[in-house]
PDB file of C-alpha atoms in Angstrom:
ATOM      1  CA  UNK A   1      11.174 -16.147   8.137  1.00 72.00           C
ATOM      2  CA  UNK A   2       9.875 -13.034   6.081  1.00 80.00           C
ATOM      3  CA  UNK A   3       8.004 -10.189   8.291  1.00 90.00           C
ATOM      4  CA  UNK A   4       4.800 -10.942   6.281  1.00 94.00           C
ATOM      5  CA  UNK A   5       3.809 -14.623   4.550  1.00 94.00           C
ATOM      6  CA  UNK A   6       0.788 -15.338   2.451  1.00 94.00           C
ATOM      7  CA  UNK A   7      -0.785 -17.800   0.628  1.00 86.00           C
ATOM      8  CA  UNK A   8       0.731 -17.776  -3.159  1.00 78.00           C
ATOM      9  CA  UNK A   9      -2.798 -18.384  -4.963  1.00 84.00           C
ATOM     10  CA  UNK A  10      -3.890 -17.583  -7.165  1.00 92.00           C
ATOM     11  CA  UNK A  11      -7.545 -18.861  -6.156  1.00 94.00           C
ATOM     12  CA  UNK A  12      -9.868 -19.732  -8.659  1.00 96.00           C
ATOM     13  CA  UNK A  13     -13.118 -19.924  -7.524  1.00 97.00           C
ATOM     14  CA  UNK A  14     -17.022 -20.073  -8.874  1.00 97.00           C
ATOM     15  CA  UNK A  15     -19.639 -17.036  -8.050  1.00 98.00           C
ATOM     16  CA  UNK A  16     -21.251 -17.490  -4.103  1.00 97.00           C
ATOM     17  CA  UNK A  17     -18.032 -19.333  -3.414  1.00 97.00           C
ATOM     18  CA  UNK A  18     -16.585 -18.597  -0.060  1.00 97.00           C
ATOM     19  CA  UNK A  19     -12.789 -18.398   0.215  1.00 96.00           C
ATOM     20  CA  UNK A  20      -9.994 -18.019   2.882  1.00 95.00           C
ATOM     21  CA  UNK A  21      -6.887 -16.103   2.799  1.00 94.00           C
ATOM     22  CA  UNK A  22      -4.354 -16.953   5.069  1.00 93.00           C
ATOM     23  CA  UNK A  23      -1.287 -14.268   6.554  1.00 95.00           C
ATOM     24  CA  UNK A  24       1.638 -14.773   9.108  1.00 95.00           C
ATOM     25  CA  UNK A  25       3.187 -12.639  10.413  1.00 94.00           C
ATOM     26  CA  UNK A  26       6.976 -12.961  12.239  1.00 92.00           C
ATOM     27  CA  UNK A  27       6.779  -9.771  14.385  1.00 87.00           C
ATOM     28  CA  UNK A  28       5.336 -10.881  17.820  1.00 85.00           C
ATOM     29  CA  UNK A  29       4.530  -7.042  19.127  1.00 85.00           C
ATOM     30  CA  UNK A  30       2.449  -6.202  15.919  1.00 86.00           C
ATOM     31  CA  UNK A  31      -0.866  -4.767  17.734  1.00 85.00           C
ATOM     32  CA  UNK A  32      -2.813  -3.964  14.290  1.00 88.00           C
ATOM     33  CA  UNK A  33      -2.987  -5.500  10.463  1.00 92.00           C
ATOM     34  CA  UNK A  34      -4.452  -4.515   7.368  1.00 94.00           C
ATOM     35  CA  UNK A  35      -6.233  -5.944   4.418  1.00 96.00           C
ATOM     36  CA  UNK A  36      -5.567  -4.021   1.449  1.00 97.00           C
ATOM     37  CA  UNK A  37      -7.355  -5.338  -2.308  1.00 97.00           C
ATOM     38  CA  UNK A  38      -5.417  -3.878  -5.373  1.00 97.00           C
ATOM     39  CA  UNK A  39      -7.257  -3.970  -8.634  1.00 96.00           C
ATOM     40  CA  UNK A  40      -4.596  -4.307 -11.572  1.00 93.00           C
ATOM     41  CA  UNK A  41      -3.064  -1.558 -12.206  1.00 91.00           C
ATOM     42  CA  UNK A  42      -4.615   0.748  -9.514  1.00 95.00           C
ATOM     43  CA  UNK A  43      -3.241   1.788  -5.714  1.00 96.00           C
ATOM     44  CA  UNK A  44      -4.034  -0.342  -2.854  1.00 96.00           C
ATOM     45  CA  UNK A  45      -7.221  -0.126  -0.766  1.00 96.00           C
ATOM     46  CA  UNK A  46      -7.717  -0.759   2.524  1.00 95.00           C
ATOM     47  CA  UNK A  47     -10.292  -3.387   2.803  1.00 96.00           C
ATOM     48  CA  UNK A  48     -10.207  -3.627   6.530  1.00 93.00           C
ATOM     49  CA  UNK A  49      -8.194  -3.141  10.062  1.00 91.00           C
ATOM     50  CA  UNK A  50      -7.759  -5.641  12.623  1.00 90.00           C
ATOM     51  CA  UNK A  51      -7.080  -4.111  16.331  1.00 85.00           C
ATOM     52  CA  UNK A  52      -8.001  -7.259  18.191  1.00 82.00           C
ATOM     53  CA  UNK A  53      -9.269 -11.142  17.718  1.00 81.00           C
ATOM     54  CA  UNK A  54     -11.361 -10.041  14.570  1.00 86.00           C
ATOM     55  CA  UNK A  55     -13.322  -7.640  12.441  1.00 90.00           C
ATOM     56  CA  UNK A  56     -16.363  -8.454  10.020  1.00 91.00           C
ATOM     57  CA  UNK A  57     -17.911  -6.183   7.579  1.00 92.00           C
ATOM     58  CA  UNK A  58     -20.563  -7.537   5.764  1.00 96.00           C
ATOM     59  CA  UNK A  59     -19.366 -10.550   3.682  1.00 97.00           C
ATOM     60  CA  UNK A  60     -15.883 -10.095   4.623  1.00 97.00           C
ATOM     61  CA  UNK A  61     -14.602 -11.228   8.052  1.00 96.00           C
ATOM     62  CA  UNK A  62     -11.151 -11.307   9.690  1.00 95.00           C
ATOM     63  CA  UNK A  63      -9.499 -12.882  12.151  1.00 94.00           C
ATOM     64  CA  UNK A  64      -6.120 -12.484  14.127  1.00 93.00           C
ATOM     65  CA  UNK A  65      -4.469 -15.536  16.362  1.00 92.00           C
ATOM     66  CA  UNK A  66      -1.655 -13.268  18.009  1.00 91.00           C
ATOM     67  CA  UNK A  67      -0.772 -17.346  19.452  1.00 91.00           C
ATOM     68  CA  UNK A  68       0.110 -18.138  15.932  1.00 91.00           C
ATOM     69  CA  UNK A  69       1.059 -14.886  14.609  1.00 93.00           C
ATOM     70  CA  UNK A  70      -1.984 -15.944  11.945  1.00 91.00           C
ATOM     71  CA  UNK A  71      -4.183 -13.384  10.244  1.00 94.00           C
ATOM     72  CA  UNK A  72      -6.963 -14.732   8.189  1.00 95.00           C
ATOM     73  CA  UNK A  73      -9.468 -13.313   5.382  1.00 96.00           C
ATOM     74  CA  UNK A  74     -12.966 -14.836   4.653  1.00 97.00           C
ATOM     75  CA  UNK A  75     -15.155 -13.757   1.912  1.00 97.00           C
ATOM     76  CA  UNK A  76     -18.483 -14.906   1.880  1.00 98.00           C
ATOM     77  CA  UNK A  77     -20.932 -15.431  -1.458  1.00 98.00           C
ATOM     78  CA  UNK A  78     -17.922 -13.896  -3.753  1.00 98.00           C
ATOM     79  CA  UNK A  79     -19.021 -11.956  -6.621  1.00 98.00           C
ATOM     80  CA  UNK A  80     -17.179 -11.056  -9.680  1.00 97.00           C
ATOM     81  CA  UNK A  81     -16.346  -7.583  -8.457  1.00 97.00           C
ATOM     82  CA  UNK A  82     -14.389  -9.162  -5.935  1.00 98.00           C
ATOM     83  CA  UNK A  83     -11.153  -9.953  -8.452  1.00 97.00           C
ATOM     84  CA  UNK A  84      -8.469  -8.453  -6.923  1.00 97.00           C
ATOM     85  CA  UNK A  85      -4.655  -9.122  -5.322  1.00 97.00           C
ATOM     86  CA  UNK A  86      -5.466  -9.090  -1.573  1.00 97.00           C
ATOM     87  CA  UNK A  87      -2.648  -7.779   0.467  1.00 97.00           C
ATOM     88  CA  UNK A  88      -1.674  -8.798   4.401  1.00 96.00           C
ATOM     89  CA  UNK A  89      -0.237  -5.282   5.355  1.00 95.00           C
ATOM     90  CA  UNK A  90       1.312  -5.594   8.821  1.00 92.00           C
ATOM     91  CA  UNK A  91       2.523  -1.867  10.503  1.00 88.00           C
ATOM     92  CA  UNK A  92       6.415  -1.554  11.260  1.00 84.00           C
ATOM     93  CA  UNK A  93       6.761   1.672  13.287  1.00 80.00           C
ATOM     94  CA  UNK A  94       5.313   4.586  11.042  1.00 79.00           C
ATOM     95  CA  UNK A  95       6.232   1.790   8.028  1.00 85.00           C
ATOM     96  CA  UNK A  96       3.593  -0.627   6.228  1.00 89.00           C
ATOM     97  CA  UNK A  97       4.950  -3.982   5.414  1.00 91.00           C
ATOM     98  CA  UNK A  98       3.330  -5.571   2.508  1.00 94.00           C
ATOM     99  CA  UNK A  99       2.627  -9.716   1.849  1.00 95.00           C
ATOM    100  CA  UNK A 100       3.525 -10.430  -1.569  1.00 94.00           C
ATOM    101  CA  UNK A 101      -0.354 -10.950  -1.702  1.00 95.00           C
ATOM    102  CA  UNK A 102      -2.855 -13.416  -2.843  1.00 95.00           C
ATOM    103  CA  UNK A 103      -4.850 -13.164  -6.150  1.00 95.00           C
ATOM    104  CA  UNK A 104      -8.324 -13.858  -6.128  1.00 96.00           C
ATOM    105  CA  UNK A 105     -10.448 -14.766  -9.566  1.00 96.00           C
ATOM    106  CA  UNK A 106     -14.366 -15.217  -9.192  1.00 97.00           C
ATOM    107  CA  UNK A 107     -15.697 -16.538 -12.345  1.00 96.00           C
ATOM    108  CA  UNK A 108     -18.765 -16.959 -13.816  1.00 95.00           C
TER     109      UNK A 108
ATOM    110  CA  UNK B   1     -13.294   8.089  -3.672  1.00 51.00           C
ATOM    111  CA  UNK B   2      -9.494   8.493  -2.821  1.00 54.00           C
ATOM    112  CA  UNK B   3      -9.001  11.665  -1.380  1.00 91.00           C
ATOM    113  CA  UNK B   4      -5.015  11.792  -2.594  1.00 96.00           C
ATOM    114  CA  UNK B   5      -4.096  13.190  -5.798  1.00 97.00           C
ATOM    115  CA  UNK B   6      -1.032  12.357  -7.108  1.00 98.00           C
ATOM    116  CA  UNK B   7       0.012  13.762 -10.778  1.00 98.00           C
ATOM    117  CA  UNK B   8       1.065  13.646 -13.667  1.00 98.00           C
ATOM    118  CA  UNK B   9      -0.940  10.136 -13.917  1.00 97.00           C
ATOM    119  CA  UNK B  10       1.942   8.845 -16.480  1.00 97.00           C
ATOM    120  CA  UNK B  11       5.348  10.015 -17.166  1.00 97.00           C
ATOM    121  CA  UNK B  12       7.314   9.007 -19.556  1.00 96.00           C
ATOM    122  CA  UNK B  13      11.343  10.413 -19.228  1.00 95.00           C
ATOM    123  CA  UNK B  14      14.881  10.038 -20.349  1.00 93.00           C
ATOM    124  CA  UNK B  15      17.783   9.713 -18.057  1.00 92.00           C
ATOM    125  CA  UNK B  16      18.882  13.114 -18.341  1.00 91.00           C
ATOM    126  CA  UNK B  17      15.624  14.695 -17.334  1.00 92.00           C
ATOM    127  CA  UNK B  18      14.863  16.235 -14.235  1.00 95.00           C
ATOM    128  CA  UNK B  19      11.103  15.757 -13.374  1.00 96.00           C
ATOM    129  CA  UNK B  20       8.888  15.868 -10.339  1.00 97.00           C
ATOM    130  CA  UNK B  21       5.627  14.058  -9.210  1.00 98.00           C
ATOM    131  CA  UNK B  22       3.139  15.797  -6.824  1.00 98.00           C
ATOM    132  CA  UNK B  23       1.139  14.449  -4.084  1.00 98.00           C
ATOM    133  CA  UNK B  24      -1.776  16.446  -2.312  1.00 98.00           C
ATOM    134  CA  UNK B  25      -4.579  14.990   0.338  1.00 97.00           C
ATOM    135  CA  UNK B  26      -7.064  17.330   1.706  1.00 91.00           C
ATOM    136  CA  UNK B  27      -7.646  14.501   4.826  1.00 91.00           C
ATOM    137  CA  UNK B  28      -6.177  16.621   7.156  1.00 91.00           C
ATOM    138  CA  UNK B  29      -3.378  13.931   7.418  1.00 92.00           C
ATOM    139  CA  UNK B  30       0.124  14.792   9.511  1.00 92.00           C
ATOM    140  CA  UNK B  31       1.837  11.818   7.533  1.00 93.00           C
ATOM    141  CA  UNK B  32       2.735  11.603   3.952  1.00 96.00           C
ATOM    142  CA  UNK B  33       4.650   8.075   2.029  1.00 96.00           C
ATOM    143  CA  UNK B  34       6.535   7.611  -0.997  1.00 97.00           C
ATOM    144  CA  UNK B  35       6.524   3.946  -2.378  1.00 97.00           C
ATOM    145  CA  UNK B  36       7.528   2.442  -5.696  1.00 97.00           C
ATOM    146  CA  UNK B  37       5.587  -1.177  -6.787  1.00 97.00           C
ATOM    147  CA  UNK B  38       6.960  -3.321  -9.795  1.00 96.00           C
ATOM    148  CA  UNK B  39       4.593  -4.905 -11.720  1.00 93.00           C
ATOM    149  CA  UNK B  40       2.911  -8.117  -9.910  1.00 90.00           C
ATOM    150  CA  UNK B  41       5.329  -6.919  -6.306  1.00 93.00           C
ATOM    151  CA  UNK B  42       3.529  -5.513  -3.421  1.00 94.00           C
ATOM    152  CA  UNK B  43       4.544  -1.515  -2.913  1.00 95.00           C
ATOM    153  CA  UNK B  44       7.964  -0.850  -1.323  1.00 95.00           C
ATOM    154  CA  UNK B  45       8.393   1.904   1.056  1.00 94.00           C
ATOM    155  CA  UNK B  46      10.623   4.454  -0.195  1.00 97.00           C
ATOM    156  CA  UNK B  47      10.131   7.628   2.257  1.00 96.00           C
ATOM    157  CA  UNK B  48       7.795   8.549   4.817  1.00 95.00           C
ATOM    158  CA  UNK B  49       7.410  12.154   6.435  1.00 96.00           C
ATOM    159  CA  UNK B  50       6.027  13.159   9.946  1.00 93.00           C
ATOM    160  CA  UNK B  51       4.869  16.838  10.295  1.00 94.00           C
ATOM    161  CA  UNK B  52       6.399  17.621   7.525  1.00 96.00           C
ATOM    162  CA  UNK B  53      10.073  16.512   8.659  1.00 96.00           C
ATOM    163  CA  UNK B  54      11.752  13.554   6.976  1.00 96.00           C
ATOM    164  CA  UNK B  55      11.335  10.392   9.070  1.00 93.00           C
ATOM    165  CA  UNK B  56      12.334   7.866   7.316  1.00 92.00           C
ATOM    166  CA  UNK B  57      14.376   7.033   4.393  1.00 93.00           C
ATOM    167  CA  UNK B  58      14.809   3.360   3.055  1.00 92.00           C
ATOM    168  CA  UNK B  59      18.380   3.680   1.363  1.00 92.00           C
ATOM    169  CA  UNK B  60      16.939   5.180  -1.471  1.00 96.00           C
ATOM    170  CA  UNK B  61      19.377   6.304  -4.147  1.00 96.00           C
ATOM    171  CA  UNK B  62      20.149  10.493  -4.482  1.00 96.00           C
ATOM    172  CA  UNK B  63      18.601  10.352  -7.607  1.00 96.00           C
ATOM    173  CA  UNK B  64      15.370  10.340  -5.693  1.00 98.00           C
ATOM    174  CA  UNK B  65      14.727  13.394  -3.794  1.00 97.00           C
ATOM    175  CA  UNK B  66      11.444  13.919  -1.563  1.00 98.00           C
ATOM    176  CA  UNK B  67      10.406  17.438  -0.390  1.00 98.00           C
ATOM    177  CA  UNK B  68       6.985  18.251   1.686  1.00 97.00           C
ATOM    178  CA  UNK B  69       6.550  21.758   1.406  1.00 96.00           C
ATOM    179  CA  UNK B  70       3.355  21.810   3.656  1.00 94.00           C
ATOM    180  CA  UNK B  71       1.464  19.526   5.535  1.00 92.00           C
ATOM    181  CA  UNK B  72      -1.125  18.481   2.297  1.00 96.00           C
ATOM    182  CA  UNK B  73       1.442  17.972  -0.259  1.00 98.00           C
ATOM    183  CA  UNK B  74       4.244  15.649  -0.709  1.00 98.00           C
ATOM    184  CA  UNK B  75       6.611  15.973  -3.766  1.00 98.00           C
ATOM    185  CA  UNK B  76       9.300  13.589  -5.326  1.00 98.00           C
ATOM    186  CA  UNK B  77      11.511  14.953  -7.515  1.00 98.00           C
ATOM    187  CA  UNK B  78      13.383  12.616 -10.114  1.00 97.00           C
ATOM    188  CA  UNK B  79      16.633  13.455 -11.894  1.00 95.00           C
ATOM    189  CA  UNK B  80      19.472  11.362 -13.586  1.00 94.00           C
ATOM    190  CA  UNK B  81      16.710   8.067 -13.084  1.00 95.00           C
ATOM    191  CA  UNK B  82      17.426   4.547 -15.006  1.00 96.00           C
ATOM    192  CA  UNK B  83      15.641   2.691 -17.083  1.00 96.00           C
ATOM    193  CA  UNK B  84      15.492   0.171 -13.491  1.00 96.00           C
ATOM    194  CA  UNK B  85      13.481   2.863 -11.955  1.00 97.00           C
ATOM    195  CA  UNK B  86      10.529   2.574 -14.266  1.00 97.00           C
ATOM    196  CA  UNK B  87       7.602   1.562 -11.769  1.00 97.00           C
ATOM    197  CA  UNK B  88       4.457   2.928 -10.380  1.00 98.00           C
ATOM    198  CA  UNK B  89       4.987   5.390  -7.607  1.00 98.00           C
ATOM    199  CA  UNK B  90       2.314   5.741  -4.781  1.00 98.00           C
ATOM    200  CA  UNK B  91       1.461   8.429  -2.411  1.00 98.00           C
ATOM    201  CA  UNK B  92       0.248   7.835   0.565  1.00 96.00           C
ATOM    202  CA  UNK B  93      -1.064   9.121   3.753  1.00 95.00           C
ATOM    203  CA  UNK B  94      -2.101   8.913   7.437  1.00 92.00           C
ATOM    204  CA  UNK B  95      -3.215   9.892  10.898  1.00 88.00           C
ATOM    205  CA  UNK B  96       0.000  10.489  13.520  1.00 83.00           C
ATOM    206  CA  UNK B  97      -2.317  10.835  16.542  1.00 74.00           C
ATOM    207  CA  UNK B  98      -3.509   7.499  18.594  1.00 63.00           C
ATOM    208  CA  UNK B  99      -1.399   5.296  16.921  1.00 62.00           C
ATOM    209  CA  UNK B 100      -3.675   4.996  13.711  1.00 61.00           C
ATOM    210  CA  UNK B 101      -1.716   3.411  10.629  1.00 76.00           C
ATOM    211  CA  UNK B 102      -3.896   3.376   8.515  1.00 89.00           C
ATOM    212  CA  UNK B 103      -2.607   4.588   5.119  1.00 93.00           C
ATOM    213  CA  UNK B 104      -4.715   5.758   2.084  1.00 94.00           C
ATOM    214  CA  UNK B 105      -2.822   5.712  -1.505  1.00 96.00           C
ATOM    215  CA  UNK B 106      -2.891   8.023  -4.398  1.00 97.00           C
ATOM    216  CA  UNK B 107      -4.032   6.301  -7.863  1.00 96.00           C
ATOM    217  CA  UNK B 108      -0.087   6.539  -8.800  1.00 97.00           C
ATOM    218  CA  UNK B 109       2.450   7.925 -10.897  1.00 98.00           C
ATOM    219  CA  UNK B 110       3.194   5.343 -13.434  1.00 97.00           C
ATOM    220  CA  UNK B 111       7.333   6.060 -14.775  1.00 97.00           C
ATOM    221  CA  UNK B 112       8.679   5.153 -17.933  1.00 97.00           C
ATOM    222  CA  UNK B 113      12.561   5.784 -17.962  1.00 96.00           C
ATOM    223  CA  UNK B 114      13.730   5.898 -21.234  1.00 94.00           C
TER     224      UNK B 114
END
């Protein structure tokens, strides 16, 4: 099983869509996770931390099942600006490891 | 706005030159990364420092050498590279204290080899 799974996408989906990313994780000790967004051709971004069941920032919201070893991304009412590669980032000591990460296309 | 620098923004080298790329972050951070991303991967760690010492190396070839000569800037200098090696290379860095991971990245370095 790799250290960090996620969905392939890419997702397609219309403006004020809401869409789910989905991460696993084979590292049962992990304590925190990261959502990073990458733009093409730019560095990664950290979109949010999760220390414990979940985290929500405006119209993004994430959750952790430690159970499943499942970290999850919701955005809500997507907008155009939100085209991006989303990236499950899961700590390994003073190391990140990186999903392969899930691309995300809003469209008109 | 990031607050890491990295420069040059684009290099373009052949595989004789010896080169370097420069990281600085005014964050006050005590850790510094090296990664290198292929287009459409996700970023690979290549080095990571810890108050200023060399923590941890991922097998990465001699050709690669990192230095850190203070605790804002991070430098990786390139000599003898392949064509292979052409990539973007990030900068990162990070709190040590209270177990915080989270890392901020430098808009890149993006290598030609030629």
């Amino acid at each position: 099983r790799k250290e960090v799974e996620q969905d392939p996408g890419p997702f397609n989906v219309p403006e004020g869509a809401t869409v789910a990313f989905n991460c696993t994780y084979s590292n049962s000790a992990s304590q925190s996770f990261f959502w990073y967004r990458q733009d093409c051709r730019k560095e990664p971004k950290l979109l949010m931390s999760v220390y414990s069941s979940g985290n929500e920032d405006g119209r993004f919201t994430a959750q952790l099942n430690r159970a499943s070893q499942y970290i999850s991304l919701l955005i809500r009412d997507s907008k155009l600006s939100d085209s991006a590669t989303y990236l499950c980032v899961v700590p390994r000591g003073r190391a990140l490891t990186f999903g392969s990460g899930t691309r995300l296309q809003v469209q008109p | 706005d990031t607050e890491v620098t990295q420069t040059p923004k684009h290099l373009v080298m052949g595989m004789t030159n010896k080169k370097s790329l420069k990281c600085e972050q005014h964050m006050g951070h005590r850790a510094m990364y090296w990664y290198k991303q292929k287009a459409k991967k996700p970023p690979e760690l290549m080095f990571v420092y810890s108050y200023e010492k060399l923590s941890i190396n991922e097998s990465v070839p001699s050709r690669f050498s990192p230095e850190c000569p203070n605790s804002s800037l991070l430098n990786l200098h390139l000599h003898a590279l392949q064509p292979e090696d052409s990539a973007l290379y990030l900068c990162a860095s990070s709190q040590v204290e209270r177990g915080e991971y989270e890392q901020y990245f430098g808009p890149g370095t993006r290598l030609t080899v030629t």
